[in-house]
């Protein structure tokens, strides 16, 4: 409710006598007043000329007055405003009446009938002016915000409690120093600085620039300026800023520090840094919610409706349309809107409750107001919360409700705020409970800690736990209370030496950790790890808390472990295999002497280089290593592989590499490297030997085969039967020997990479038909027939037709050899689709005995055969399948088989479909 205008009662008498310019405007104001009064809003209506003021029944009800109580003059309102609030209420009125603000709004306290005070928010606007444009009438609403104010005060108290509590939460304690020459450093930073900035405290002791690089660039200038002002005025430094995290996110921190000028002219700040990210996020959410709420409620922005509940026809204000995302003329007065309101406009969960509230209001007939809250769908399909208030304003002759008027207010943000408030209240209660629990947990922690703990004030023990009593051979912890700590030291000199070590750190409020030889109450000495921290001086006299742990056995164990590590290092260096260990960044952490010798570099040089593998390997070998490491990460293991070391002497050293995870670690790996130069040399000699022998054998064998063939055919004359039989055997063996030499030469070419392959379109249907025709005669000699079935007329792939004919010859001859007499070998071509990839498969199926399970893993090894006796009977070198597999893979195909005991074997090869 606004206050009396500055000129009320002194000017404007002539205006009162003048007719108002807009009669329609006056009538509209009266209609609005009647409507708002009818629906029960807390309305005030002020005549600025006469100072007569109307207060609605709901207005008076808020202050506890009956309808006939409370006067009708502006002074009646002024007498109820809290004296401390009159000033700003009058100022808000003046600014609106002078046109400085589009609307009037103020929050103030008003005295209730019982003498208590309520907080209200009063909003309104000038609704009528005279001919000269001067305001003559003002209307508005008040809202009871007492509960919101109380909740706000509770939140402030909660914030204070949480702030006090946060002093004991984890954070970064630090000392920050600025020298006259402009240098910065952190003489001390607690270990928590690692969690906040990812920097070790030792890195900051001489130079603080690494820490500044972690501060958000938008916040750094203000922070530096704050430090400069604090240094100039020796005033407390307080700043909130963002810190860049390693994952590219940011977190908010608040820093507080007290400066101190040092003798050398530098400034030393003692401070504490704590994480306020969640608070910042909450403030941002609360700020956004508050801004949205104020925009929605500004100038009583309520959606009005006037609807015939029998026909659905009605009128809706533009504010209501805008609230739902519509234009004002999209649904105003249309029955379809009223029908859709109930069919799809209301959230299904709210329809029953809304209908019940409406029915109860219609049945009541007592003039009471209707009020309900529900969710309504907007034009975009979203749901918003609506508070609906109104009443039935017209009934027919039979008493049926006909017409209803009221308001709709978007309370979505209020609902969100209520939920946030509920969550904050729960958090506050949880914090209070946590504070009490921490006190109990601290007591439990001290009494159940695995190390001895004592609180000391002015050199006297004032609290100790049982572990410390047992460690020092006291009967119980109570027996230590009041005891001076000097009993722990060998003598006064030892006591003073200990003090000289720790007192400077305690005075700087730094944590202390030291190993010192002390003694028990019975005089027995032991080595202890002692950690301590100064206690707040306002509660203790030279107070400290100490933790003591007997590490005598631990020290013996560490010494033994060190000796064991030395023995292990000697053992590793004595190995004949190079060993290197590193981390996921690729840098070497350690190598043995053999590995350093293989590389031709000193151990220190290998360990110090950041990109050592570029020094040792070619780009191709580095890629091989990366692929092996990726396989190790995904599968947990990887097969040994070969790479070549670049020796600084100018020669290369081939090595066989085994790569594995370090035990119990996925981020560390170990490499075993073996020099295989000699193996390569032997393989080269073997290859050269095979090549020479094979070529030297081919020419005489060809001559022998030709001569024996002439004799066997009878061209040279008829031979005696026994001689002819021997010639036939010799001829057949010469043929097998030539096949063996050819297979050996093919295998040698494949292994050495000398065999050339063409990549050309090949029709498998035509090629297989030709292969069957070429091998039919051989199959007939074994009394086996070949049968071809193709599911397609053509099957184009990319391959080398000559090499593919060689593959088919091997597969068909094998199938014929291992099929019983009278059986049929089936050859089939089928199309296969996998994950949008199409290929053709050639399958050769025999009716033989199948491949034994124990031999299947050795099937593609050179010179291996399942049954040597059977193979000698049927013929073969043991090289056909290894050559076939290599040929198929060189043509980017796949070779495989399925087999079963007594059910035959199906060999297949696949090639990707070629699209012309």
PDB file of C-alpha atoms in Angstrom, residues 104-259:
ATOM      1  CA  UNK A 104       4.603   0.924  -7.701  1.00  0.00           C
ATOM      2  CA  UNK A 105       6.119  -1.852  -5.567  1.00  0.00           C
ATOM      3  CA  UNK A 106       7.343  -1.931  -1.956  1.00  0.00           C
ATOM      4  CA  UNK A 107       7.835  -4.416   0.862  1.00  0.00           C
ATOM      5  CA  UNK A 108       7.103  -3.236   4.423  1.00  0.00           C
ATOM      6  CA  UNK A 109       5.720  -4.351   7.771  1.00  0.00           C
ATOM      7  CA  UNK A 110       2.150  -3.712   8.875  1.00  0.00           C
ATOM      8  CA  UNK A 111       0.683  -3.950  12.356  1.00  0.00           C
ATOM      9  CA  UNK A 112      -2.057  -6.572  12.737  1.00  0.00           C
ATOM     10  CA  UNK A 113      -5.116  -6.298  14.935  1.00  0.00           C
ATOM     11  CA  UNK A 114      -3.429  -8.430  17.647  1.00  0.00           C
ATOM     12  CA  UNK A 115      -0.382  -6.078  17.682  1.00  0.00           C
ATOM     13  CA  UNK A 116       1.925  -8.412  15.751  1.00  0.00           C
ATOM     14  CA  UNK A 117       3.720  -7.357  12.571  1.00  0.00           C
ATOM     15  CA  UNK A 118       3.376  -8.915   9.131  1.00  0.00           C
ATOM     16  CA  UNK A 119       5.567  -8.399   6.093  1.00  0.00           C
ATOM     17  CA  UNK A 120       3.592  -7.544   2.939  1.00  0.00           C
ATOM     18  CA  UNK A 121       4.510  -6.845  -0.692  1.00  0.00           C
ATOM     19  CA  UNK A 122       2.361  -3.991  -2.065  1.00  0.00           C
ATOM     20  CA  UNK A 123       2.112  -3.533  -5.855  1.00  0.00           C
ATOM     21  CA  UNK A 124      -0.026  -1.166  -7.890  1.00  0.00           C
ATOM     22  CA  UNK A 125      -0.255   1.580 -10.473  1.00  0.00           C
ATOM     23  CA  UNK A 126      -2.062   4.812 -11.361  1.00  0.00           C
ATOM     24  CA  UNK A 127      -5.329   3.867 -13.067  1.00  0.00           C
ATOM     25  CA  UNK A 128      -6.895   7.322 -13.575  1.00  0.00           C
ATOM     26  CA  UNK A 129      -5.639  10.818 -14.435  1.00  0.00           C
ATOM     27  CA  UNK A 130      -7.345  14.212 -14.808  1.00  0.00           C
ATOM     28  CA  UNK A 131      -7.475  16.409 -17.885  1.00  0.00           C
ATOM     29  CA  UNK A 132      -3.987  17.810 -17.182  1.00  0.00           C
ATOM     30  CA  UNK A 133      -2.513  14.314 -16.846  1.00  0.00           C
ATOM     31  CA  UNK A 134      -2.150  14.413 -13.043  1.00  0.00           C
ATOM     32  CA  UNK A 135      -2.814  11.102 -11.233  1.00  0.00           C
ATOM     33  CA  UNK A 136      -6.097  11.075  -9.313  1.00  0.00           C
ATOM     34  CA  UNK A 137      -6.586   7.385  -8.601  1.00  0.00           C
ATOM     35  CA  UNK A 138      -4.292   4.483  -7.775  1.00  0.00           C
ATOM     36  CA  UNK A 139      -5.091   0.757  -7.312  1.00  0.00           C
ATOM     37  CA  UNK A 140      -3.072  -2.241  -6.259  1.00  0.00           C
ATOM     38  CA  UNK A 141      -2.756  -5.521  -4.354  1.00  0.00           C
ATOM     39  CA  UNK A 142      -0.880  -6.661  -1.271  1.00  0.00           C
ATOM     40  CA  UNK A 143       0.577 -10.113  -0.650  1.00  0.00           C
ATOM     41  CA  UNK A 144       1.481 -11.616   2.710  1.00  0.00           C
ATOM     42  CA  UNK A 145       5.204 -12.461   2.504  1.00  0.00           C
ATOM     43  CA  UNK A 146       5.804 -12.969   6.234  1.00  0.00           C
ATOM     44  CA  UNK A 147       6.598 -16.657   5.815  1.00  0.00           C
ATOM     45  CA  UNK A 148       9.019 -15.985   2.957  1.00  0.00           C
ATOM     46  CA  UNK A 149      10.791 -13.352   5.098  1.00  0.00           C
ATOM     47  CA  UNK A 150      11.070 -15.791   7.998  1.00  0.00           C
ATOM     48  CA  UNK A 151      12.467 -18.464   5.687  1.00  0.00           C
ATOM     49  CA  UNK A 152      14.971 -15.932   4.321  1.00  0.00           C
ATOM     50  CA  UNK A 153      16.116 -15.092   7.861  1.00  0.00           C
ATOM     51  CA  UNK A 154      16.426 -18.798   8.625  1.00  0.00           C
ATOM     52  CA  UNK A 155      18.538 -19.258   5.526  1.00  0.00           C
ATOM     53  CA  UNK A 156      20.785 -16.375   6.627  1.00  0.00           C
ATOM     54  CA  UNK A 157      21.217 -18.009  10.051  1.00  0.00           C
ATOM     55  CA  UNK A 158      21.903 -21.309   8.325  1.00  0.00           C
ATOM     56  CA  UNK A 159      24.527 -19.661   6.125  1.00  0.00           C
ATOM     57  CA  UNK A 160      26.235 -18.221   9.210  1.00  0.00           C
ATOM     58  CA  UNK A 161      26.258 -21.632  10.886  1.00  0.00           C
ATOM     59  CA  UNK A 162      27.626 -23.300   7.748  1.00  0.00           C
ATOM     60  CA  UNK A 163      30.313 -20.611   7.420  1.00  0.00           C
ATOM     61  CA  UNK A 164      31.485 -21.253  10.985  1.00  0.00           C
ATOM     62  CA  UNK A 165      31.401 -24.961  10.364  1.00  0.00           C
ATOM     63  CA  UNK A 166      33.383 -24.658   7.105  1.00  0.00           C
ATOM     64  CA  UNK A 167      36.472 -23.558   9.028  1.00  0.00           C
ATOM     65  CA  UNK A 168      36.908 -27.176  10.019  1.00  0.00           C
ATOM     66  CA  UNK A 169      36.272 -28.582   6.567  1.00  0.00           C
ATOM     67  CA  UNK A 170      39.147 -29.556   4.221  1.00  0.00           C
ATOM     68  CA  UNK A 171      40.803 -26.677   2.419  1.00  0.00           C
ATOM     69  CA  UNK A 172      44.213 -25.281   1.509  1.00  0.00           C
ATOM     70  CA  UNK A 173      46.242 -23.567   4.215  1.00  0.00           C
ATOM     71  CA  UNK A 174      49.043 -21.530   2.743  1.00  0.00           C
ATOM     72  CA  UNK A 175      51.602 -18.743   3.063  1.00  0.00           C
ATOM     73  CA  UNK A 176      51.981 -16.463   0.058  1.00  0.00           C
ATOM     74  CA  UNK A 177      54.957 -14.097  -0.234  1.00  0.00           C
ATOM     75  CA  UNK A 178      55.622 -11.160  -2.550  1.00  0.00           C
ATOM     76  CA  UNK A 179      59.181  -9.812  -2.687  1.00  0.00           C
ATOM     77  CA  UNK A 180      60.211  -6.215  -3.499  1.00  0.00           C
ATOM     78  CA  UNK A 181      61.600  -7.339  -6.855  1.00  0.00           C
ATOM     79  CA  UNK A 182      58.151  -8.618  -7.917  1.00  0.00           C
ATOM     80  CA  UNK A 183      58.744 -12.331  -7.320  1.00  0.00           C
ATOM     81  CA  UNK A 184      55.959 -14.464  -5.841  1.00  0.00           C
ATOM     82  CA  UNK A 185      56.156 -17.805  -4.066  1.00  0.00           C
ATOM     83  CA  UNK A 186      54.338 -20.020  -1.568  1.00  0.00           C
ATOM     84  CA  UNK A 187      56.717 -20.786   1.334  1.00  0.00           C
ATOM     85  CA  UNK A 188      54.085 -23.202   2.557  1.00  0.00           C
ATOM     86  CA  UNK A 189      51.014 -24.842   1.024  1.00  0.00           C
ATOM     87  CA  UNK A 190      49.181 -27.760   2.556  1.00  0.00           C
ATOM     88  CA  UNK A 191      48.950 -30.995   0.616  1.00  0.00           C
ATOM     89  CA  UNK A 192      45.414 -30.152  -0.441  1.00  0.00           C
ATOM     90  CA  UNK A 193      46.910 -27.750  -3.013  1.00  0.00           C
ATOM     91  CA  UNK A 194      47.485 -30.842  -5.167  1.00  0.00           C
ATOM     92  CA  UNK A 195      43.743 -31.564  -5.245  1.00  0.00           C
ATOM     93  CA  UNK A 196      42.888 -27.942  -6.075  1.00  0.00           C
ATOM     94  CA  UNK A 197      45.593 -26.965  -8.585  1.00  0.00           C
ATOM     95  CA  UNK A 198      47.242 -30.278  -9.482  1.00  0.00           C
ATOM     96  CA  UNK A 199      50.599 -28.858  -8.330  1.00  0.00           C
ATOM     97  CA  UNK A 200      52.903 -30.236  -5.662  1.00  0.00           C
ATOM     98  CA  UNK A 201      53.711 -27.829  -2.778  1.00  0.00           C
ATOM     99  CA  UNK A 202      57.417 -28.125  -3.570  1.00  0.00           C
ATOM    100  CA  UNK A 203      56.868 -26.593  -7.025  1.00  0.00           C
ATOM    101  CA  UNK A 204      55.533 -23.397  -5.468  1.00  0.00           C
ATOM    102  CA  UNK A 205      58.162 -22.715  -2.827  1.00  0.00           C
ATOM    103  CA  UNK A 206      60.359 -20.738  -5.187  1.00  0.00           C
ATOM    104  CA  UNK A 207      57.961 -19.631  -7.918  1.00  0.00           C
ATOM    105  CA  UNK A 208      54.156 -19.240  -7.872  1.00  0.00           C
ATOM    106  CA  UNK A 209      53.694 -18.754 -11.624  1.00  0.00           C
ATOM    107  CA  UNK A 210      52.575 -22.370 -12.140  1.00  0.00           C
ATOM    108  CA  UNK A 211      49.631 -21.762  -9.810  1.00  0.00           C
ATOM    109  CA  UNK A 212      48.631 -18.492 -11.488  1.00  0.00           C
ATOM    110  CA  UNK A 213      48.365 -20.351 -14.827  1.00  0.00           C
ATOM    111  CA  UNK A 214      45.539 -22.430 -13.320  1.00  0.00           C
ATOM    112  CA  UNK A 215      43.403 -19.380 -12.479  1.00  0.00           C
ATOM    113  CA  UNK A 216      40.677 -18.467 -14.944  1.00  0.00           C
ATOM    114  CA  UNK A 217      42.032 -15.668 -17.210  1.00  0.00           C
ATOM    115  CA  UNK A 218      38.884 -13.578 -16.624  1.00  0.00           C
ATOM    116  CA  UNK A 219      39.469 -13.643 -12.853  1.00  0.00           C
ATOM    117  CA  UNK A 220      43.252 -13.236 -12.735  1.00  0.00           C
ATOM    118  CA  UNK A 221      43.490  -9.425 -13.190  1.00  0.00           C
ATOM    119  CA  UNK A 222      41.012  -8.714 -10.364  1.00  0.00           C
ATOM    120  CA  UNK A 223      42.741 -11.174  -8.076  1.00  0.00           C
ATOM    121  CA  UNK A 224      46.163  -9.657  -8.744  1.00  0.00           C
ATOM    122  CA  UNK A 225      44.773  -6.171  -8.155  1.00  0.00           C
ATOM    123  CA  UNK A 226      43.245  -7.333  -4.854  1.00  0.00           C
ATOM    124  CA  UNK A 227      46.626  -8.664  -3.765  1.00  0.00           C
ATOM    125  CA  UNK A 228      48.214  -5.329  -4.708  1.00  0.00           C
ATOM    126  CA  UNK A 229      45.686  -3.347  -2.633  1.00  0.00           C
ATOM    127  CA  UNK A 230      46.075  -5.725   0.312  1.00  0.00           C
ATOM    128  CA  UNK A 231      49.851  -5.265   0.164  1.00  0.00           C
ATOM    129  CA  UNK A 232      49.613  -1.471   0.025  1.00  0.00           C
ATOM    130  CA  UNK A 233      47.115  -1.156   2.891  1.00  0.00           C
ATOM    131  CA  UNK A 234      48.145  -4.293   4.801  1.00  0.00           C
ATOM    132  CA  UNK A 235      44.438  -5.136   4.826  1.00  0.00           C
ATOM    133  CA  UNK A 236      42.817  -8.527   4.729  1.00  0.00           C
ATOM    134  CA  UNK A 237      42.705 -10.081   1.260  1.00  0.00           C
ATOM    135  CA  UNK A 238      39.461 -11.750   0.255  1.00  0.00           C
ATOM    136  CA  UNK A 239      38.681 -12.903  -3.247  1.00  0.00           C
ATOM    137  CA  UNK A 240      36.529 -15.425  -5.060  1.00  0.00           C
ATOM    138  CA  UNK A 241      37.783 -16.835  -8.332  1.00  0.00           C
ATOM    139  CA  UNK A 242      37.678 -19.810 -10.649  1.00  0.00           C
ATOM    140  CA  UNK A 243      40.351 -22.480 -11.061  1.00  0.00           C
ATOM    141  CA  UNK A 244      40.782 -24.422 -14.319  1.00  0.00           C
ATOM    142  CA  UNK A 245      40.633 -28.191 -13.816  1.00  0.00           C
ATOM    143  CA  UNK A 246      42.498 -30.832 -15.817  1.00  0.00           C
ATOM    144  CA  UNK A 247      39.219 -31.963 -17.464  1.00  0.00           C
ATOM    145  CA  UNK A 248      38.559 -28.413 -18.825  1.00  0.00           C
ATOM    146  CA  UNK A 249      35.894 -27.686 -16.169  1.00  0.00           C
ATOM    147  CA  UNK A 250      36.182 -24.907 -13.600  1.00  0.00           C
ATOM    148  CA  UNK A 251      35.591 -24.794  -9.863  1.00  0.00           C
ATOM    149  CA  UNK A 252      35.047 -21.731  -7.661  1.00  0.00           C
ATOM    150  CA  UNK A 253      37.255 -21.031  -4.642  1.00  0.00           C
ATOM    151  CA  UNK A 254      37.335 -18.301  -2.028  1.00  0.00           C
ATOM    152  CA  UNK A 255      40.589 -17.146  -0.533  1.00  0.00           C
ATOM    153  CA  UNK A 256      41.133 -15.226   2.697  1.00  0.00           C
ATOM    154  CA  UNK A 257      44.518 -14.079   3.903  1.00  0.00           C
ATOM    155  CA  UNK A 258      46.083 -11.654   6.398  1.00  0.00           C
ATOM    156  CA  UNK A 259      49.199  -9.778   5.198  1.00  0.00           C
TER     157      UNK A 259
END
